[in-house]
Amino acid sequence: MPCVTTYSGKSIELSSPDPDLIDINDIAHQLSLINRFNGATVEPYSVAQHSVIVSNIVNPEFALLGLLHDAAEAYVGDIVHPVKEGIRDFFWEFERPCLSVIFDKYGVGHNPAGLWCVETADMQARATEFRDLFKTPQQHEHLPEPLAYKIEPVGNWKAKRMFLNRFHELTEGRFNYE
């Protein structure tokens, strides 16, 4: 079975991850080092920072789901949207078990209304990222209006701290982290 090694040295089996090995510190660290858009932005912009933004714009009852919506990418990586669409079924074989275990471990649940709400916020964040983070602003007709404020990349270490602080806030300290 395919396994990946985490920042803390754990070995995660992608098709059947052990919930006891899933660690929010690994997730935050690894997402903070994964650049969105395959690194095509002017400055590095991490999945961790994107996740914090989504958690802040989504309905508050779904904020933790928003924060963790891309958490499986800590284990399977981030693939640019057009490629991911082309290999969705194959990629989903690895992403789905990881995401399911993460959601269950941290009490997020699989609420269809929450998933729809997060998808909408994710698309709004993406529209804002296309506007703010590329050398030439990108426009995509299928995306909603961007956010009113400008996104400024914060760097990897700060993105990790932001992610962990937001996680702590949303879980009210129920889980340990660095």
mmCIF file of C-alpha atoms in Angstrom:
data_model
loop_
_atom_site.group_PDB
_atom_site.id
_atom_site.type_symbol
_atom_site.label_atom_id
_atom_site.label_comp_id
_atom_site.label_asym_id
_atom_site.label_seq_id
_atom_site.Cartn_x
_atom_site.Cartn_y
_atom_site.Cartn_z
ATOM 1 C CA MET A 1 0.000 0.000 0.000
ATOM 2 C CA PRO A 2 1.279 3.517 -0.807
ATOM 3 C CA CYS A 3 2.611 5.337 2.260
ATOM 4 C CA VAL A 4 3.922 8.846 2.818
ATOM 5 C CA THR A 5 6.248 10.073 5.540
ATOM 6 C CA THR A 6 5.157 13.138 7.489
ATOM 7 C CA TYR A 7 7.081 16.050 8.975
ATOM 8 C CA SER A 8 7.078 14.301 12.371
ATOM 9 C CA GLY A 9 8.313 11.038 10.837
ATOM 10 C CA LYS A 10 5.061 9.081 10.844
ATOM 11 C CA SER A 11 4.219 6.765 7.950
ATOM 12 C CA ILE A 12 0.671 7.271 6.665
ATOM 13 C CA GLU A 13 -0.968 4.606 4.507
ATOM 14 C CA LEU A 14 -2.956 6.624 1.987
ATOM 15 C CA SER A 15 -5.706 4.118 1.251
ATOM 16 C CA SER A 16 -6.365 3.410 4.930
ATOM 17 C CA PRO A 17 -4.855 6.072 7.211
ATOM 18 C CA ASP A 18 -4.623 5.321 10.923
ATOM 19 C CA PRO A 19 -6.450 8.131 12.789
ATOM 20 C CA ASP A 20 -3.925 7.883 15.627
ATOM 21 C CA LEU A 21 -1.164 8.917 13.203
ATOM 22 C CA ILE A 22 -3.003 11.960 11.850
ATOM 23 C CA ASP A 23 -1.477 15.019 13.512
ATOM 24 C CA ILE A 24 -2.609 18.619 13.123
ATOM 25 C CA ASN A 25 1.030 19.723 13.487
ATOM 26 C CA ASP A 26 1.993 17.665 10.427
ATOM 27 C CA ILE A 27 -0.993 19.012 8.522
ATOM 28 C CA ALA A 28 -0.198 22.653 9.366
ATOM 29 C CA HIS A 29 3.516 22.289 8.653
ATOM 30 C CA GLN A 30 3.079 20.474 5.370
ATOM 31 C CA LEU A 31 0.269 22.705 4.080
ATOM 32 C CA SER A 32 2.380 25.761 4.905
ATOM 33 C CA LEU A 33 5.073 24.457 2.548
ATOM 34 C CA ILE A 34 2.749 23.566 -0.342
ATOM 35 C CA ASN A 35 2.310 26.442 -2.773
ATOM 36 C CA ARG A 36 -1.075 26.983 -4.371
ATOM 37 C CA PHE A 37 -1.321 27.111 -8.168
ATOM 38 C CA ASN A 38 1.829 25.027 -8.624
ATOM 39 C CA GLY A 39 3.903 28.032 -7.519
ATOM 40 C CA ALA A 40 2.705 30.253 -10.400
ATOM 41 C CA THR A 41 2.014 33.199 -8.077
ATOM 42 C CA VAL A 42 4.334 36.201 -7.798
ATOM 43 C CA GLU A 43 5.177 35.276 -4.203
ATOM 44 C CA PRO A 44 4.840 31.913 -2.463
ATOM 45 C CA TYR A 45 1.284 31.443 -1.248
ATOM 46 C CA SER A 46 0.506 28.352 0.774
ATOM 47 C CA VAL A 47 -2.421 25.993 1.079
ATOM 48 C CA ALA A 48 -2.299 26.717 4.837
ATOM 49 C CA GLN A 49 -2.969 30.437 4.307
ATOM 50 C CA HIS A 50 -5.689 29.648 1.761
ATOM 51 C CA SER A 51 -7.346 27.315 4.286
ATOM 52 C CA VAL A 52 -7.375 30.009 6.967
ATOM 53 C CA ILE A 53 -8.970 32.441 4.519
ATOM 54 C CA VAL A 54 -11.683 29.930 3.593
ATOM 55 C CA SER A 55 -12.374 29.265 7.285
ATOM 56 C CA ASN A 56 -12.807 32.999 7.861
ATOM 57 C CA ILE A 57 -15.236 33.649 4.998
ATOM 58 C CA VAL A 58 -17.439 30.571 5.380
ATOM 59 C CA ASN A 59 -20.500 30.520 7.655
ATOM 60 C CA PRO A 60 -19.077 30.291 11.233
ATOM 61 C CA GLU A 61 -20.751 26.942 11.920
ATOM 62 C CA PHE A 62 -18.650 25.452 9.097
ATOM 63 C CA ALA A 63 -15.382 27.274 9.885
ATOM 64 C CA LEU A 64 -13.513 24.141 11.023
ATOM 65 C CA LEU A 65 -14.631 22.329 7.883
ATOM 66 C CA GLY A 66 -13.371 25.331 5.909
ATOM 67 C CA LEU A 67 -10.008 25.191 7.661
ATOM 68 C CA LEU A 68 -9.620 21.451 7.037
ATOM 69 C CA HIS A 69 -11.168 21.233 3.558
ATOM 70 C CA ASP A 70 -7.746 20.796 1.903
ATOM 71 C CA ALA A 71 -6.073 19.000 4.831
ATOM 72 C CA ALA A 72 -5.630 15.752 2.877
ATOM 73 C CA GLU A 73 -3.221 17.666 0.637
ATOM 74 C CA ALA A 74 -0.734 17.459 3.509
ATOM 75 C CA TYR A 75 -0.503 13.764 2.613
ATOM 76 C CA VAL A 76 -1.351 13.584 -1.099
ATOM 77 C CA GLY A 77 -0.078 16.985 -2.280
ATOM 78 C CA ASP A 78 -1.878 19.749 -4.141
ATOM 79 C CA ILE A 79 -2.558 19.275 -7.817
ATOM 80 C CA VAL A 80 -3.600 22.258 -9.917
ATOM 81 C CA HIS A 81 -7.340 22.332 -10.539
ATOM 82 C CA PRO A 82 -7.386 21.511 -14.290
ATOM 83 C CA VAL A 83 -5.166 18.443 -13.787
ATOM 84 C CA LYS A 84 -7.112 17.322 -10.708
ATOM 85 C CA GLU A 85 -10.330 17.465 -12.750
ATOM 86 C CA GLY A 86 -8.738 15.221 -15.388
ATOM 87 C CA ILE A 87 -7.666 12.569 -12.870
ATOM 88 C CA ARG A 88 -10.432 13.079 -10.309
ATOM 89 C CA ASP A 89 -11.415 9.409 -9.887
ATOM 90 C CA PHE A 90 -7.813 8.233 -9.540
ATOM 91 C CA PHE A 91 -6.815 11.070 -7.193
ATOM 92 C CA TRP A 92 -9.978 10.696 -5.116
ATOM 93 C CA GLU A 93 -8.949 7.092 -4.253
ATOM 94 C CA PHE A 94 -6.154 8.571 -2.131
ATOM 95 C CA GLU A 95 -7.622 11.895 -1.072
ATOM 96 C CA ARG A 96 -11.017 10.620 0.123
ATOM 97 C CA PRO A 97 -9.765 8.188 2.830
ATOM 98 C CA CYS A 98 -7.374 10.814 4.206
ATOM 99 C CA LEU A 99 -10.004 13.552 4.266
ATOM 100 C CA SER A 100 -12.574 11.250 5.840
ATOM 101 C CA VAL A 101 -10.213 10.249 8.673
ATOM 102 C CA ILE A 102 -9.189 13.883 9.259
ATOM 103 C CA PHE A 103 -12.821 15.047 9.376
ATOM 104 C CA ASP A 104 -13.772 12.236 11.757
ATOM 105 C CA LYS A 105 -10.765 12.751 14.023
ATOM 106 C CA TYR A 106 -11.399 16.462 14.444
ATOM 107 C CA GLY A 107 -15.195 16.237 14.614
ATOM 108 C CA VAL A 108 -15.986 18.030 11.380
ATOM 109 C CA GLY A 109 -18.589 15.654 9.997
ATOM 110 C CA HIS A 110 -19.753 15.261 6.418
ATOM 111 C CA ASN A 111 -22.686 17.698 6.351
ATOM 112 C CA PRO A 112 -23.748 18.287 2.699
ATOM 113 C CA ALA A 113 -24.815 21.871 3.487
ATOM 114 C CA GLY A 114 -21.435 22.500 5.104
ATOM 115 C CA LEU A 115 -19.560 21.011 2.153
ATOM 116 C CA TRP A 116 -21.552 23.190 -0.260
ATOM 117 C CA CYS A 117 -20.917 26.278 1.872
ATOM 118 C CA VAL A 118 -17.173 25.545 1.990
ATOM 119 C CA GLU A 119 -17.058 24.897 -1.768
ATOM 120 C CA THR A 120 -18.659 28.313 -2.342
ATOM 121 C CA ALA A 121 -16.157 30.014 0.001
ATOM 122 C CA ASP A 122 -13.296 28.101 -1.642
ATOM 123 C CA MET A 123 -14.361 29.402 -5.050
ATOM 124 C CA GLN A 124 -14.591 32.972 -3.731
ATOM 125 C CA ALA A 125 -11.112 32.638 -2.221
ATOM 126 C CA ARG A 126 -9.845 31.253 -5.555
ATOM 127 C CA ALA A 127 -11.355 34.220 -7.437
ATOM 128 C CA THR A 128 -9.589 36.588 -5.035
ATOM 129 C CA GLU A 129 -6.306 34.692 -5.369
ATOM 130 C CA PHE A 130 -6.533 34.908 -9.174
ATOM 131 C CA ARG A 131 -7.046 38.664 -8.877
ATOM 132 C CA ASP A 132 -4.362 39.369 -6.267
ATOM 133 C CA LEU A 133 -1.546 36.856 -6.535
ATOM 134 C CA PHE A 134 -0.615 36.503 -10.199
ATOM 135 C CA LYS A 135 1.689 38.730 -12.238
ATOM 136 C CA THR A 136 -1.273 39.388 -14.517
ATOM 137 C CA PRO A 137 -4.661 39.168 -12.774
ATOM 138 C CA GLN A 138 -6.611 36.129 -13.934
ATOM 139 C CA GLN A 139 -10.340 36.176 -14.554
ATOM 140 C CA HIS A 140 -12.537 33.112 -14.723
ATOM 141 C CA GLU A 141 -16.202 33.447 -15.635
ATOM 142 C CA HIS A 142 -17.302 30.457 -13.561
ATOM 143 C CA LEU A 143 -16.057 31.977 -10.290
ATOM 144 C CA PRO A 144 -17.976 34.316 -7.959
ATOM 145 C CA GLU A 145 -16.998 37.893 -7.200
ATOM 146 C CA PRO A 146 -13.679 38.157 -5.331
ATOM 147 C CA LEU A 147 -13.501 39.273 -1.723
ATOM 148 C CA ALA A 148 -13.483 43.013 -1.006
ATOM 149 C CA TYR A 149 -10.021 42.858 0.550
ATOM 150 C CA LYS A 150 -6.669 42.017 -1.014
ATOM 151 C CA ILE A 151 -4.849 38.802 -0.142
ATOM 152 C CA GLU A 152 -1.199 39.300 0.803
ATOM 153 C CA PRO A 153 0.993 36.180 1.107
ATOM 154 C CA VAL A 154 2.399 35.907 4.629
ATOM 155 C CA GLY A 155 5.193 33.354 4.198
ATOM 156 C CA ASN A 156 5.384 29.741 5.275
ATOM 157 C CA TRP A 157 6.160 30.039 8.979
ATOM 158 C CA LYS A 158 3.464 32.640 9.600
ATOM 159 C CA ALA A 159 0.939 30.633 7.557
ATOM 160 C CA LYS A 160 1.649 27.602 9.747
ATOM 161 C CA ARG A 161 1.112 29.662 12.916
ATOM 162 C CA MET A 162 -2.090 31.187 11.506
ATOM 163 C CA PHE A 163 -3.397 27.720 10.663
ATOM 164 C CA LEU A 164 -2.603 26.298 14.113
ATOM 165 C CA ASN A 165 -3.988 29.351 15.913
ATOM 166 C CA ARG A 166 -7.215 29.169 13.906
ATOM 167 C CA PHE A 167 -7.460 25.439 14.620
ATOM 168 C CA HIS A 168 -6.985 26.070 18.351
ATOM 169 C CA GLU A 169 -9.632 28.807 18.283
ATOM 170 C CA LEU A 170 -12.164 26.632 16.449
ATOM 171 C CA THR A 171 -11.580 23.499 18.539
ATOM 172 C CA GLU A 172 -11.395 25.454 21.802
ATOM 173 C CA GLY A 173 -8.092 23.792 22.677
ATOM 174 C CA ARG A 174 -9.442 20.216 22.611
ATOM 175 C CA PHE A 175 -6.405 18.969 20.653
ATOM 176 C CA ASN A 176 -2.682 19.370 21.299
ATOM 177 C CA TYR A 177 -0.449 21.158 18.843
ATOM 178 C CA GLU A 178 3.016 22.743 18.746
#
